[in-house]
PDB file of C-alpha atoms and ligand atoms in Angstrom:
ATOM      1  CA  MET A   1      23.532  -6.798  -5.381  1.00 91.00           C
ATOM      2  CA  ALA A   2      25.582  -5.903  -2.011  1.00 96.00           C
ATOM      3  CA  TRP A   3      25.623  -6.602   1.641  1.00 98.00           C
ATOM      4  CA  TYR A   4      23.867  -4.527   4.189  1.00 97.00           C
ATOM      5  CA  LYS A   5      24.533  -4.715   8.117  1.00 97.00           C
ATOM      6  CA  VAL A   6      21.174  -5.049   9.827  1.00 97.00           C
ATOM      7  CA  LEU A   7      21.723  -5.853  13.503  1.00 96.00           C
ATOM      8  CA  LYS A   8      24.356  -7.422  16.137  1.00 97.00           C
ATOM      9  CA  ASP A   9      24.503 -11.129  16.045  1.00 96.00           C
ATOM     10  CA  GLY A  10      22.803 -12.198  19.321  1.00 93.00           C
ATOM     11  CA  VAL A  11      20.411  -9.410  19.691  1.00 95.00           C
ATOM     12  CA  MET A  12      17.109 -11.678  18.639  1.00 97.00           C
ATOM     13  CA  LYS A  13      16.040 -14.540  20.568  1.00 97.00           C
ATOM     14  CA  ASP A  14      14.872 -17.852  18.512  1.00 97.00           C
ATOM     15  CA  GLY A  15      11.826 -17.057  16.631  1.00 97.00           C
ATOM     16  CA  ASP A  16      11.845 -13.077  17.051  1.00 98.00           C
ATOM     17  CA  LEU A  17      10.830 -11.086  13.858  1.00 98.00           C
ATOM     18  CA  PHE A  18      12.935  -8.055  13.318  1.00 97.00           C
ATOM     19  CA  LYS A  19      11.795  -4.960  10.867  1.00 97.00           C
ATOM     20  CA  SER A  20      14.892  -3.397   8.813  1.00 97.00           C
ATOM     21  CA  ARG A  21      14.623  -0.850   6.147  1.00 96.00           C
ATOM     22  CA  ILE A  22      17.704  -0.899   3.492  1.00 95.00           C
ATOM     23  CA  GLY A  23      17.231   1.946   0.815  1.00 92.00           C
ATOM     24  CA  ASP A  24      13.719   1.847  -0.269  1.00 93.00           C
ATOM     25  CA  LYS A  25      13.076  -1.988   0.409  1.00 95.00           C
ATOM     26  CA  GLU A  26      11.573  -2.804   3.845  1.00 97.00           C
ATOM     27  CA  ILE A  27      12.881  -6.026   5.241  1.00 98.00           C
ATOM     28  CA  LEU A  28      11.728  -8.766   7.691  1.00 98.00           C
ATOM     29  CA  ILE A  29      14.458 -10.471   9.624  1.00 98.00           C
ATOM     30  CA  VAL A  30      13.541 -13.900  11.389  1.00 98.00           C
ATOM     31  CA  LYS A  31      15.591 -15.753  13.460  1.00 98.00           C
ATOM     32  CA  ASP A  32      14.778 -19.325  13.647  1.00 97.00           C
ATOM     33  CA  GLY A  33      17.321 -21.406  15.764  1.00 95.00           C
ATOM     34  CA  SER A  34      20.817 -20.299  14.721  1.00 94.00           C
ATOM     35  CA  ASN A  35      19.734 -18.853  11.525  1.00 97.00           C
ATOM     36  CA  TYR A  36      18.717 -15.779  10.084  1.00 98.00           C
ATOM     37  CA  PHE A  37      16.194 -15.362   7.287  1.00 98.00           C
ATOM     38  CA  ALA A  38      15.231 -12.087   5.538  1.00 98.00           C
ATOM     39  CA  THR A  39      12.294 -11.788   3.275  1.00 98.00           C
ATOM     40  CA  SER A  40       9.867  -8.729   2.176  1.00 98.00           C
ATOM     41  CA  LEU A  41       8.444  -7.310   4.769  1.00 98.00           C
ATOM     42  CA  TYR A  42       4.553  -7.068   4.105  1.00 98.00           C
ATOM     43  CA  CYS A  43       2.195  -9.983   3.517  1.00 98.00           C
ATOM     44  CA  THR A  44       1.579 -10.610  -0.156  1.00 98.00           C
ATOM     45  CA  HIS A  45      -2.277 -11.000   0.549  1.00 97.00           C
ATOM     46  CA  GLU A  46      -3.081  -7.441   2.112  1.00 97.00           C
ATOM     47  CA  GLU A  47       0.075  -6.117   2.749  1.00 97.00           C
ATOM     48  CA  TYR A  48      -0.106  -6.336   6.546  1.00 98.00           C
ATOM     49  CA  ASP A  49       3.228  -5.859   8.382  1.00 98.00           C
ATOM     50  CA  LEU A  50       4.582  -9.380   9.013  1.00 98.00           C
ATOM     51  CA  SER A  51       7.006  -8.181  11.862  1.00 98.00           C
ATOM     52  CA  GLU A  52       3.648  -8.393  13.502  1.00 98.00           C
ATOM     53  CA  GLY A  53       3.239 -11.731  12.700  1.00 98.00           C
ATOM     54  CA  PHE A  54       4.873 -14.806  14.949  1.00 98.00           C
ATOM     55  CA  MET A  55       6.541 -18.029  14.147  1.00 98.00           C
ATOM     56  CA  ASP A  56       5.205 -21.469  14.420  1.00 97.00           C
ATOM     57  CA  GLU A  57       6.910 -24.897  13.911  1.00 96.00           C
ATOM     58  CA  HIS A  58       9.711 -22.663  11.506  1.00 97.00           C
ATOM     59  CA  ASN A  59       7.003 -21.173   9.723  1.00 98.00           C
ATOM     60  CA  LEU A  60       6.375 -17.403   9.495  1.00 98.00           C
ATOM     61  CA  ILE A  61       2.469 -16.929  10.325  1.00 98.00           C
ATOM     62  CA  CYS A  62       0.776 -13.442   9.245  1.00 98.00           C
ATOM     63  CA  PRO A  63      -1.558 -12.632  11.839  1.00 96.00           C
ATOM     64  CA  ASN A  64      -4.303 -10.903   9.677  1.00 97.00           C
ATOM     65  CA  HIS A  65      -5.900 -14.252   8.179  1.00 96.00           C
ATOM     66  CA  PHE A  66      -3.140 -16.317   9.352  1.00 97.00           C
ATOM     67  CA  ALA A  67      -1.099 -17.111   5.834  1.00 98.00           C
ATOM     68  CA  THR A  68       2.068 -18.899   6.185  1.00 98.00           C
ATOM     69  CA  PHE A  69       4.986 -18.557   4.732  1.00 98.00           C
ATOM     70  CA  ASN A  70       8.265 -20.671   4.402  1.00 98.00           C
ATOM     71  CA  PRO A  71      11.038 -17.843   5.508  1.00 98.00           C
ATOM     72  CA  ARG A  72      13.903 -19.638   4.068  1.00 98.00           C
ATOM     73  CA  ASP A  73      12.703 -18.939   0.361  1.00 98.00           C
ATOM     74  CA  GLY A  74       9.755 -17.129   0.887  1.00 98.00           C
ATOM     75  CA  SER A  75       7.336 -19.439  -0.721  1.00 98.00           C
ATOM     76  CA  VAL A  76       3.727 -19.749   0.286  1.00 98.00           C
ATOM     77  CA  ILE A  77       3.157 -22.956   2.893  1.00 98.00           C
ATOM     78  CA  SER A  78      -0.898 -22.063   2.884  1.00 97.00           C
ATOM     79  CA  PRO A  79      -3.000 -19.082   2.012  1.00 97.00           C
ATOM     80  CA  PRO A  80      -5.465 -17.724   3.923  1.00 95.00           C
ATOM     81  CA  GLU A  81      -8.949 -19.527   3.955  1.00 90.00           C
ATOM     82  CA  SER A  82     -10.738 -19.547   0.669  1.00 86.00           C
ATOM     83  CA  ALA A  83      -8.596 -16.320  -0.259  1.00 88.00           C
ATOM     84  CA  GLY A  84      -6.886 -18.633  -3.292  1.00 90.00           C
ATOM     85  CA  ASP A  85      -3.218 -18.510  -4.355  1.00 94.00           C
ATOM     86  CA  ILE A  86      -1.406 -15.260  -2.997  1.00 97.00           C
ATOM     87  CA  SER A  87       2.445 -14.666  -4.583  1.00 98.00           C
ATOM     88  CA  PRO A  88       5.595 -15.806  -2.453  1.00 98.00           C
ATOM     89  CA  LEU A  89       7.557 -13.085  -0.361  1.00 98.00           C
ATOM     90  CA  ASN A  90      11.125 -12.056  -1.550  1.00 98.00           C
ATOM     91  CA  SER A  91      13.703 -13.648  -0.025  1.00 98.00           C
ATOM     92  CA  TYR A  92      17.353 -12.383   0.281  1.00 98.00           C
ATOM     93  CA  ARG A  93      20.717 -14.154   1.377  1.00 98.00           C
ATOM     94  CA  THR A  94      21.829 -13.611   5.005  1.00 98.00           C
ATOM     95  CA  LYS A  95      25.329 -14.203   6.603  1.00 98.00           C
ATOM     96  CA  ILE A  96      26.953 -13.404   9.545  1.00 97.00           C
ATOM     97  CA  GLU A  97      30.270 -11.349   9.725  1.00 97.00           C
ATOM     98  CA  ASN A  98      32.122 -10.066  12.792  1.00 97.00           C
ATOM     99  CA  GLY A  99      29.300 -10.445  15.064  1.00 97.00           C
ATOM    100  CA  GLU A 100      27.100  -8.555  12.453  1.00 98.00           C
ATOM    101  CA  VAL A 101      24.096 -10.053  10.550  1.00 98.00           C
ATOM    102  CA  LEU A 102      24.196  -8.932   6.969  1.00 98.00           C
ATOM    103  CA  VAL A 103      21.410  -9.109   4.245  1.00 98.00           C
ATOM    104  CA  GLU A 104      22.231  -9.367   0.683  1.00 97.00           C
ATOM    105  CA  VAL A 105      19.925  -6.781  -1.565  1.00 95.00           C
TER     106      VAL A 105
HETATM  107  S1  FES B 201      -2.734  -9.522   5.234  1.00 61.61           S
HETATM  108 FE1  FES B 201      -1.495 -11.476   5.655  1.00 61.61          FE
HETATM  109  S2  FES B 201      -3.382 -13.117   5.611  1.00 61.61           S
HETATM  110 FE2  FES B 201      -4.167 -11.433   4.977  1.00 61.61          FE
END
């Protein structure tokens, strides 16, 4: 595991979603208030790109069939209607250092 710079602090606004690649991993950065969270990029239902999604009440929504995830730990809050269980997203630690947002991968 190592820390990687992904963007400058202050570039994203509250509720913004940002797509990043670190090596072979595609990562979603979520800004929620003053916090940054990082998860895997693709919805675990049908692999939809979650950077096309949106935040609602601190939750990450996939716009394809409205699966809802907790961006803090990647857990599933609710799967798409009638889809049954889906897997959580991978979750990565974040920190801010010298004005940069870093993700541990
Ligand atoms: S692909 Fe995300 S809810 Fe179906």
